mmCIF file with all atom_site columns, C-alpha atoms in Angstrom:
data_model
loop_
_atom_site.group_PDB
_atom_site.id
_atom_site.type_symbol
_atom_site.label_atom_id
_atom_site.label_alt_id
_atom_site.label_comp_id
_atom_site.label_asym_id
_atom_site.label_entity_id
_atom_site.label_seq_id
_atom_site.pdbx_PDB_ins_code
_atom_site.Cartn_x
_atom_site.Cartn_y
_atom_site.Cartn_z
_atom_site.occupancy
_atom_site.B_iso_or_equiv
_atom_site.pdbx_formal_charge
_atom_site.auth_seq_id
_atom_site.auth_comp_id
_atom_site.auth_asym_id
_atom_site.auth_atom_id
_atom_site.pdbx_PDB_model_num
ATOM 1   C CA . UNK Q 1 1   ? 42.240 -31.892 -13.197 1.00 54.00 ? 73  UNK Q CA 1
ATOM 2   C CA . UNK Q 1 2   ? 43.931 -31.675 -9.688  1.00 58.00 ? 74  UNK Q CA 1
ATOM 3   C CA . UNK Q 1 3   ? 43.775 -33.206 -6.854  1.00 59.00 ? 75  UNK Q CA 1
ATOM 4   C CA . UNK Q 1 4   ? 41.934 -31.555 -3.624  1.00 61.00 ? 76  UNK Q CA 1
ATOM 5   C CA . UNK Q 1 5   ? 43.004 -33.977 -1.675  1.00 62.00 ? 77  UNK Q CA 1
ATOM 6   C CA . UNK Q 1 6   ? 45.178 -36.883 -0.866  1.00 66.00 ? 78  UNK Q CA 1
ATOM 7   C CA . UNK Q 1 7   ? 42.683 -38.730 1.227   1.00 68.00 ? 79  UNK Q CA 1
ATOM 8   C CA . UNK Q 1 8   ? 39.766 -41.138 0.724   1.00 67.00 ? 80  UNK Q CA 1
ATOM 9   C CA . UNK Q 1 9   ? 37.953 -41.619 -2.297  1.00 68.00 ? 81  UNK Q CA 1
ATOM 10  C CA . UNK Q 1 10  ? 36.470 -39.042 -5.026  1.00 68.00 ? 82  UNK Q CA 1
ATOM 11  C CA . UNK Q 1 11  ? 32.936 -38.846 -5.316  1.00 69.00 ? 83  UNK Q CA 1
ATOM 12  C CA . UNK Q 1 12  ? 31.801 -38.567 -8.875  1.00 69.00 ? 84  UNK Q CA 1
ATOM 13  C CA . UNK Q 1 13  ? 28.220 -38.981 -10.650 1.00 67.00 ? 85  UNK Q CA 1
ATOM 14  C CA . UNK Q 1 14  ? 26.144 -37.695 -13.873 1.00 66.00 ? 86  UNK Q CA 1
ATOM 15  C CA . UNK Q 1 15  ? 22.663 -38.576 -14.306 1.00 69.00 ? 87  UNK Q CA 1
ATOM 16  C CA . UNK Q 1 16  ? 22.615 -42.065 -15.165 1.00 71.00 ? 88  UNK Q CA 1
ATOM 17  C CA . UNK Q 1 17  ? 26.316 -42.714 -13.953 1.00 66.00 ? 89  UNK Q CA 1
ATOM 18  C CA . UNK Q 1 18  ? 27.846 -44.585 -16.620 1.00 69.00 ? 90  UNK Q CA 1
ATOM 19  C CA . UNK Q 1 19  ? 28.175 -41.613 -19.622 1.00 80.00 ? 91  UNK Q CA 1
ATOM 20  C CA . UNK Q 1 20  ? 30.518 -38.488 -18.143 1.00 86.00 ? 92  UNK Q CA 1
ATOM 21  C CA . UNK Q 1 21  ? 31.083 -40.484 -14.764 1.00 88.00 ? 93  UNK Q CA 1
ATOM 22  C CA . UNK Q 1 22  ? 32.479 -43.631 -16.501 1.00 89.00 ? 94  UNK Q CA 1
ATOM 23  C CA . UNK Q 1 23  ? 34.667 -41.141 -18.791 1.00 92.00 ? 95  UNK Q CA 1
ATOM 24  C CA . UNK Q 1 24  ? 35.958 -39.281 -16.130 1.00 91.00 ? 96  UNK Q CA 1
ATOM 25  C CA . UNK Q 1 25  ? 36.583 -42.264 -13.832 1.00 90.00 ? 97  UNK Q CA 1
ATOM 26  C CA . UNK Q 1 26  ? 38.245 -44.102 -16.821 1.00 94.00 ? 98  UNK Q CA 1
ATOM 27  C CA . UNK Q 1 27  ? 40.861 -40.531 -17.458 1.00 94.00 ? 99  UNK Q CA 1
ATOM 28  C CA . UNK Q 1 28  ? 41.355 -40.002 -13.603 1.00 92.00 ? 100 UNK Q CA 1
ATOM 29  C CA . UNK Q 1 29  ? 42.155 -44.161 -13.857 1.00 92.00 ? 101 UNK Q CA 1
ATOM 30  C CA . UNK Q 1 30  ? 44.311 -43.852 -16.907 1.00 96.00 ? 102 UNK Q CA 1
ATOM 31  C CA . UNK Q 1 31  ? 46.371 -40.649 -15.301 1.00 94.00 ? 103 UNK Q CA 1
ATOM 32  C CA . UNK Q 1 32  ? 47.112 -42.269 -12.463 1.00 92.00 ? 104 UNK Q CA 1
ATOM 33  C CA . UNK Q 1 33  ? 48.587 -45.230 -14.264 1.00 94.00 ? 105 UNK Q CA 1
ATOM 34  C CA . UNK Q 1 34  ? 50.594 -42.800 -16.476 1.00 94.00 ? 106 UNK Q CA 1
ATOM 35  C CA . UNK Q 1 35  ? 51.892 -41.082 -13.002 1.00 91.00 ? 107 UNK Q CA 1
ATOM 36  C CA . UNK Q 1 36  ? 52.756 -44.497 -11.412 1.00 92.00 ? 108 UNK Q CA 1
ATOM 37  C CA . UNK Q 1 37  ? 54.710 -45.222 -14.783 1.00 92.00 ? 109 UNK Q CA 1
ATOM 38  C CA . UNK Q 1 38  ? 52.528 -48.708 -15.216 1.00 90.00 ? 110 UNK Q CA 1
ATOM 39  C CA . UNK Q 1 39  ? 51.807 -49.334 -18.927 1.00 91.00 ? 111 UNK Q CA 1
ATOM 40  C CA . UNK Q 1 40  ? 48.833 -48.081 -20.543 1.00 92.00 ? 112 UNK Q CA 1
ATOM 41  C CA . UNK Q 1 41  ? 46.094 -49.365 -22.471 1.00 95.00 ? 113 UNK Q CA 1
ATOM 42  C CA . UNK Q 1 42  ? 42.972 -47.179 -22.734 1.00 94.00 ? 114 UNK Q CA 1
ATOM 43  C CA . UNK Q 1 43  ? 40.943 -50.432 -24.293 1.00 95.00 ? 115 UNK Q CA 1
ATOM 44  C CA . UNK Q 1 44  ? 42.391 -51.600 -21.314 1.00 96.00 ? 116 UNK Q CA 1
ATOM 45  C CA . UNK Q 1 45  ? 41.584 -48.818 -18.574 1.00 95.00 ? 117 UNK Q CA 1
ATOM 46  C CA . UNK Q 1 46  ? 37.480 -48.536 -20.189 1.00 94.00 ? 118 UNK Q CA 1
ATOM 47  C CA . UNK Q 1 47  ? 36.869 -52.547 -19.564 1.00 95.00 ? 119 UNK Q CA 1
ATOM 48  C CA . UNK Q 1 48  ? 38.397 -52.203 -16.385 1.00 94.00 ? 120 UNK Q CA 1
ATOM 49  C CA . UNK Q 1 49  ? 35.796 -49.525 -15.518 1.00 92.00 ? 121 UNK Q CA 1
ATOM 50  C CA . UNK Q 1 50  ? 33.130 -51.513 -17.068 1.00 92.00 ? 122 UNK Q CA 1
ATOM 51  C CA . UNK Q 1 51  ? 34.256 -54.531 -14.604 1.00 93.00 ? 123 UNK Q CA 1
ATOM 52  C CA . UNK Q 1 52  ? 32.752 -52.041 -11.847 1.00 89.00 ? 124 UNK Q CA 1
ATOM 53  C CA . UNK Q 1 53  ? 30.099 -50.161 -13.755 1.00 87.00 ? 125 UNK Q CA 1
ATOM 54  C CA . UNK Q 1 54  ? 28.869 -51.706 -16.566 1.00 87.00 ? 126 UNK Q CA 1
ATOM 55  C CA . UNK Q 1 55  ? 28.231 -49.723 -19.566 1.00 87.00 ? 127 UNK Q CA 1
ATOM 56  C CA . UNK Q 1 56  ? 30.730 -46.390 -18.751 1.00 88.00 ? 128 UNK Q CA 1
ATOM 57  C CA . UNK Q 1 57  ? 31.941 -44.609 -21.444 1.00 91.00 ? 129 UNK Q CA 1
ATOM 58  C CA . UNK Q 1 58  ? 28.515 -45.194 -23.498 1.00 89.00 ? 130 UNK Q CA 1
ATOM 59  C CA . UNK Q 1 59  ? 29.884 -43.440 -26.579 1.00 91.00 ? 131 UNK Q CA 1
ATOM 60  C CA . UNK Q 1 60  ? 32.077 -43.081 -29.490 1.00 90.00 ? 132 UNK Q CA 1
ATOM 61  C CA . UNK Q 1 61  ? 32.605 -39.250 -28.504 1.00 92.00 ? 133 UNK Q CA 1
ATOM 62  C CA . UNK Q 1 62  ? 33.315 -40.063 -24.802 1.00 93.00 ? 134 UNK Q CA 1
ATOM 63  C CA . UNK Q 1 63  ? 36.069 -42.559 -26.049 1.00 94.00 ? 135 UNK Q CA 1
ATOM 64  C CA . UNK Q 1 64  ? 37.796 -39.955 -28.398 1.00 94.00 ? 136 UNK Q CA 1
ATOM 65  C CA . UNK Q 1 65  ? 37.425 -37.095 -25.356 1.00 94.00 ? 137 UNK Q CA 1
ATOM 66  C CA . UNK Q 1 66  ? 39.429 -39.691 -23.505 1.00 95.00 ? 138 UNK Q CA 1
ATOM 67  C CA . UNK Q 1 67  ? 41.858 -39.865 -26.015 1.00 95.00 ? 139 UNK Q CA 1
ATOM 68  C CA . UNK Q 1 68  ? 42.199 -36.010 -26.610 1.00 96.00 ? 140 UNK Q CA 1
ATOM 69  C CA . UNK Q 1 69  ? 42.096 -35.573 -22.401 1.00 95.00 ? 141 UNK Q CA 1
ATOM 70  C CA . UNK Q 1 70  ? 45.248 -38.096 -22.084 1.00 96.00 ? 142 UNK Q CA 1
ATOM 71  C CA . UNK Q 1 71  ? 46.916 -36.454 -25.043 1.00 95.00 ? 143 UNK Q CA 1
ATOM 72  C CA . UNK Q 1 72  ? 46.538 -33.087 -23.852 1.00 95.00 ? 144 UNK Q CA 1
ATOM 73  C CA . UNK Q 1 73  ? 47.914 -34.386 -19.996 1.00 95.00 ? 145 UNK Q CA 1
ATOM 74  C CA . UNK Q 1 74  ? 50.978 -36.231 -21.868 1.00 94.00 ? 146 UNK Q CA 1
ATOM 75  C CA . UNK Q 1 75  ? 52.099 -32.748 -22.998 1.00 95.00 ? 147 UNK Q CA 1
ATOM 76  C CA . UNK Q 1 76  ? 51.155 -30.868 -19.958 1.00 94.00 ? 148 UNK Q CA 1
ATOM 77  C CA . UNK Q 1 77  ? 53.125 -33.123 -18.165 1.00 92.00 ? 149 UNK Q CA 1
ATOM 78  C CA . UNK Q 1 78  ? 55.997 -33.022 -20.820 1.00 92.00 ? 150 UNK Q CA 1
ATOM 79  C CA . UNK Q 1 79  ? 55.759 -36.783 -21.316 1.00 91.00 ? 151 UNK Q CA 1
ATOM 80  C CA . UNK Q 1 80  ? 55.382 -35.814 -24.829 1.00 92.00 ? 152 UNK Q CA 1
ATOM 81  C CA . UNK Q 1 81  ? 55.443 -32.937 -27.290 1.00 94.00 ? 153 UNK Q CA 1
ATOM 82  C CA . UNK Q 1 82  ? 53.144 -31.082 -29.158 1.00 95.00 ? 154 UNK Q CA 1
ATOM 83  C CA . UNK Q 1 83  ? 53.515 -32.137 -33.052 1.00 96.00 ? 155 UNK Q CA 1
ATOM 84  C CA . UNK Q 1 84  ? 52.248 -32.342 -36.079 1.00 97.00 ? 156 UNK Q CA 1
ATOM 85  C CA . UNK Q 1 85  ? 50.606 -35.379 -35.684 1.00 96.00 ? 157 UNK Q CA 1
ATOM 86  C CA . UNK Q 1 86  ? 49.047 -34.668 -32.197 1.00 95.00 ? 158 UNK Q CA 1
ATOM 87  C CA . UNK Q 1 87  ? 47.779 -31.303 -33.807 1.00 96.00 ? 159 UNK Q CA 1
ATOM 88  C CA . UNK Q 1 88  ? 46.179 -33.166 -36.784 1.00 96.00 ? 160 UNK Q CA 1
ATOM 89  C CA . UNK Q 1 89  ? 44.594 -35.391 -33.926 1.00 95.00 ? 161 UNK Q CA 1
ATOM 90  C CA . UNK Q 1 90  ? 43.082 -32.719 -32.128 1.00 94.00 ? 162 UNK Q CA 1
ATOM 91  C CA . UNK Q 1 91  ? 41.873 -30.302 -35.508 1.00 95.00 ? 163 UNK Q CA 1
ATOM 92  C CA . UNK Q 1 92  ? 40.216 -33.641 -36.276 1.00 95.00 ? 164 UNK Q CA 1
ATOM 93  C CA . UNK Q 1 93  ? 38.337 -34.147 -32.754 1.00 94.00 ? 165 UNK Q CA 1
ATOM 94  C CA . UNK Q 1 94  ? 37.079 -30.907 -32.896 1.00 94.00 ? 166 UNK Q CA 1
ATOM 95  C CA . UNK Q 1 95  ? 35.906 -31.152 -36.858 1.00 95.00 ? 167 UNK Q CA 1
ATOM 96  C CA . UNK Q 1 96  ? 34.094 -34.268 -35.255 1.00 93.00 ? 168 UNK Q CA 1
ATOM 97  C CA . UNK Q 1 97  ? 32.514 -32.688 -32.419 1.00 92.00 ? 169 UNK Q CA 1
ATOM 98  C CA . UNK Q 1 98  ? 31.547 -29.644 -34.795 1.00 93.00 ? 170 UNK Q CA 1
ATOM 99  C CA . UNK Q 1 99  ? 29.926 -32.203 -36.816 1.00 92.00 ? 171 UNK Q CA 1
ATOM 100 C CA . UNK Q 1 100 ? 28.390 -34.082 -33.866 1.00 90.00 ? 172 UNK Q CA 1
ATOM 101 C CA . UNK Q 1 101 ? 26.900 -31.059 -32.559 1.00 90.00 ? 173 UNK Q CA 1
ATOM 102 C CA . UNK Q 1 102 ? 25.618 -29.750 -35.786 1.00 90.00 ? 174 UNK Q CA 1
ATOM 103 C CA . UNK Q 1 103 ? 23.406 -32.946 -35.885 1.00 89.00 ? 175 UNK Q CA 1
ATOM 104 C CA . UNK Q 1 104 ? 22.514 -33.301 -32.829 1.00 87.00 ? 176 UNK Q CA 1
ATOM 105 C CA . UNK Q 1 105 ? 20.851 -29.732 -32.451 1.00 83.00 ? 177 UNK Q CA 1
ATOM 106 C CA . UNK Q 1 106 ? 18.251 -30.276 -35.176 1.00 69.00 ? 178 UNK Q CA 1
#
């Protein structure tokens, strides 16, 4: 992600506007709390984007791309490192999506 502009609001919407939009509201959310230096919750950051669209982030997968988004912006950002653990977090995110996609394309 970056910003296009530093003005007004961002328009965002997916079909039904609760799935990708709520994820992607609820990371651009959480980002800017990590920028601002405010403590983080995601638990936290998804209800408070339900409390305005009820329903986003409709899925186990969305949640766990937040996660793995936020991760990989902490060590962008060098608010954190790459280690062993973070690695084991992502290998196992994308063993998970394998899976997910596997069944979901029968």
């Amino acid at each position: 992600m970056r910003p296009l502009s530093e003005k007004g609001p961002i328009v965002v919407h997916c079909s039904a506007g609760i799935g990708r939009t709520g994820t992607y509201c609820a990371l651009d959310y959480a980002t800017d709390k990590i920028t601002a230096a405010s403590p983080l919750s995601i638990p936290k950051v998804v209800k408070e984007i339900r409390n305005q669209r009820l329903h986003s982030v409709q899925s186990m997968l969305q949640y766990l791309y937040l996660h793995v988004c936020l991760l990989e912006y902490l060590i962008i950002t060098k608010a954190t490192n790459r280690t062993p653990q973070t690695r084991k977090f992502q290998r196992d995110y994308e063993k998970y999506l394998k899976k997910f996609n596997q069944r979901t394309a029968k």
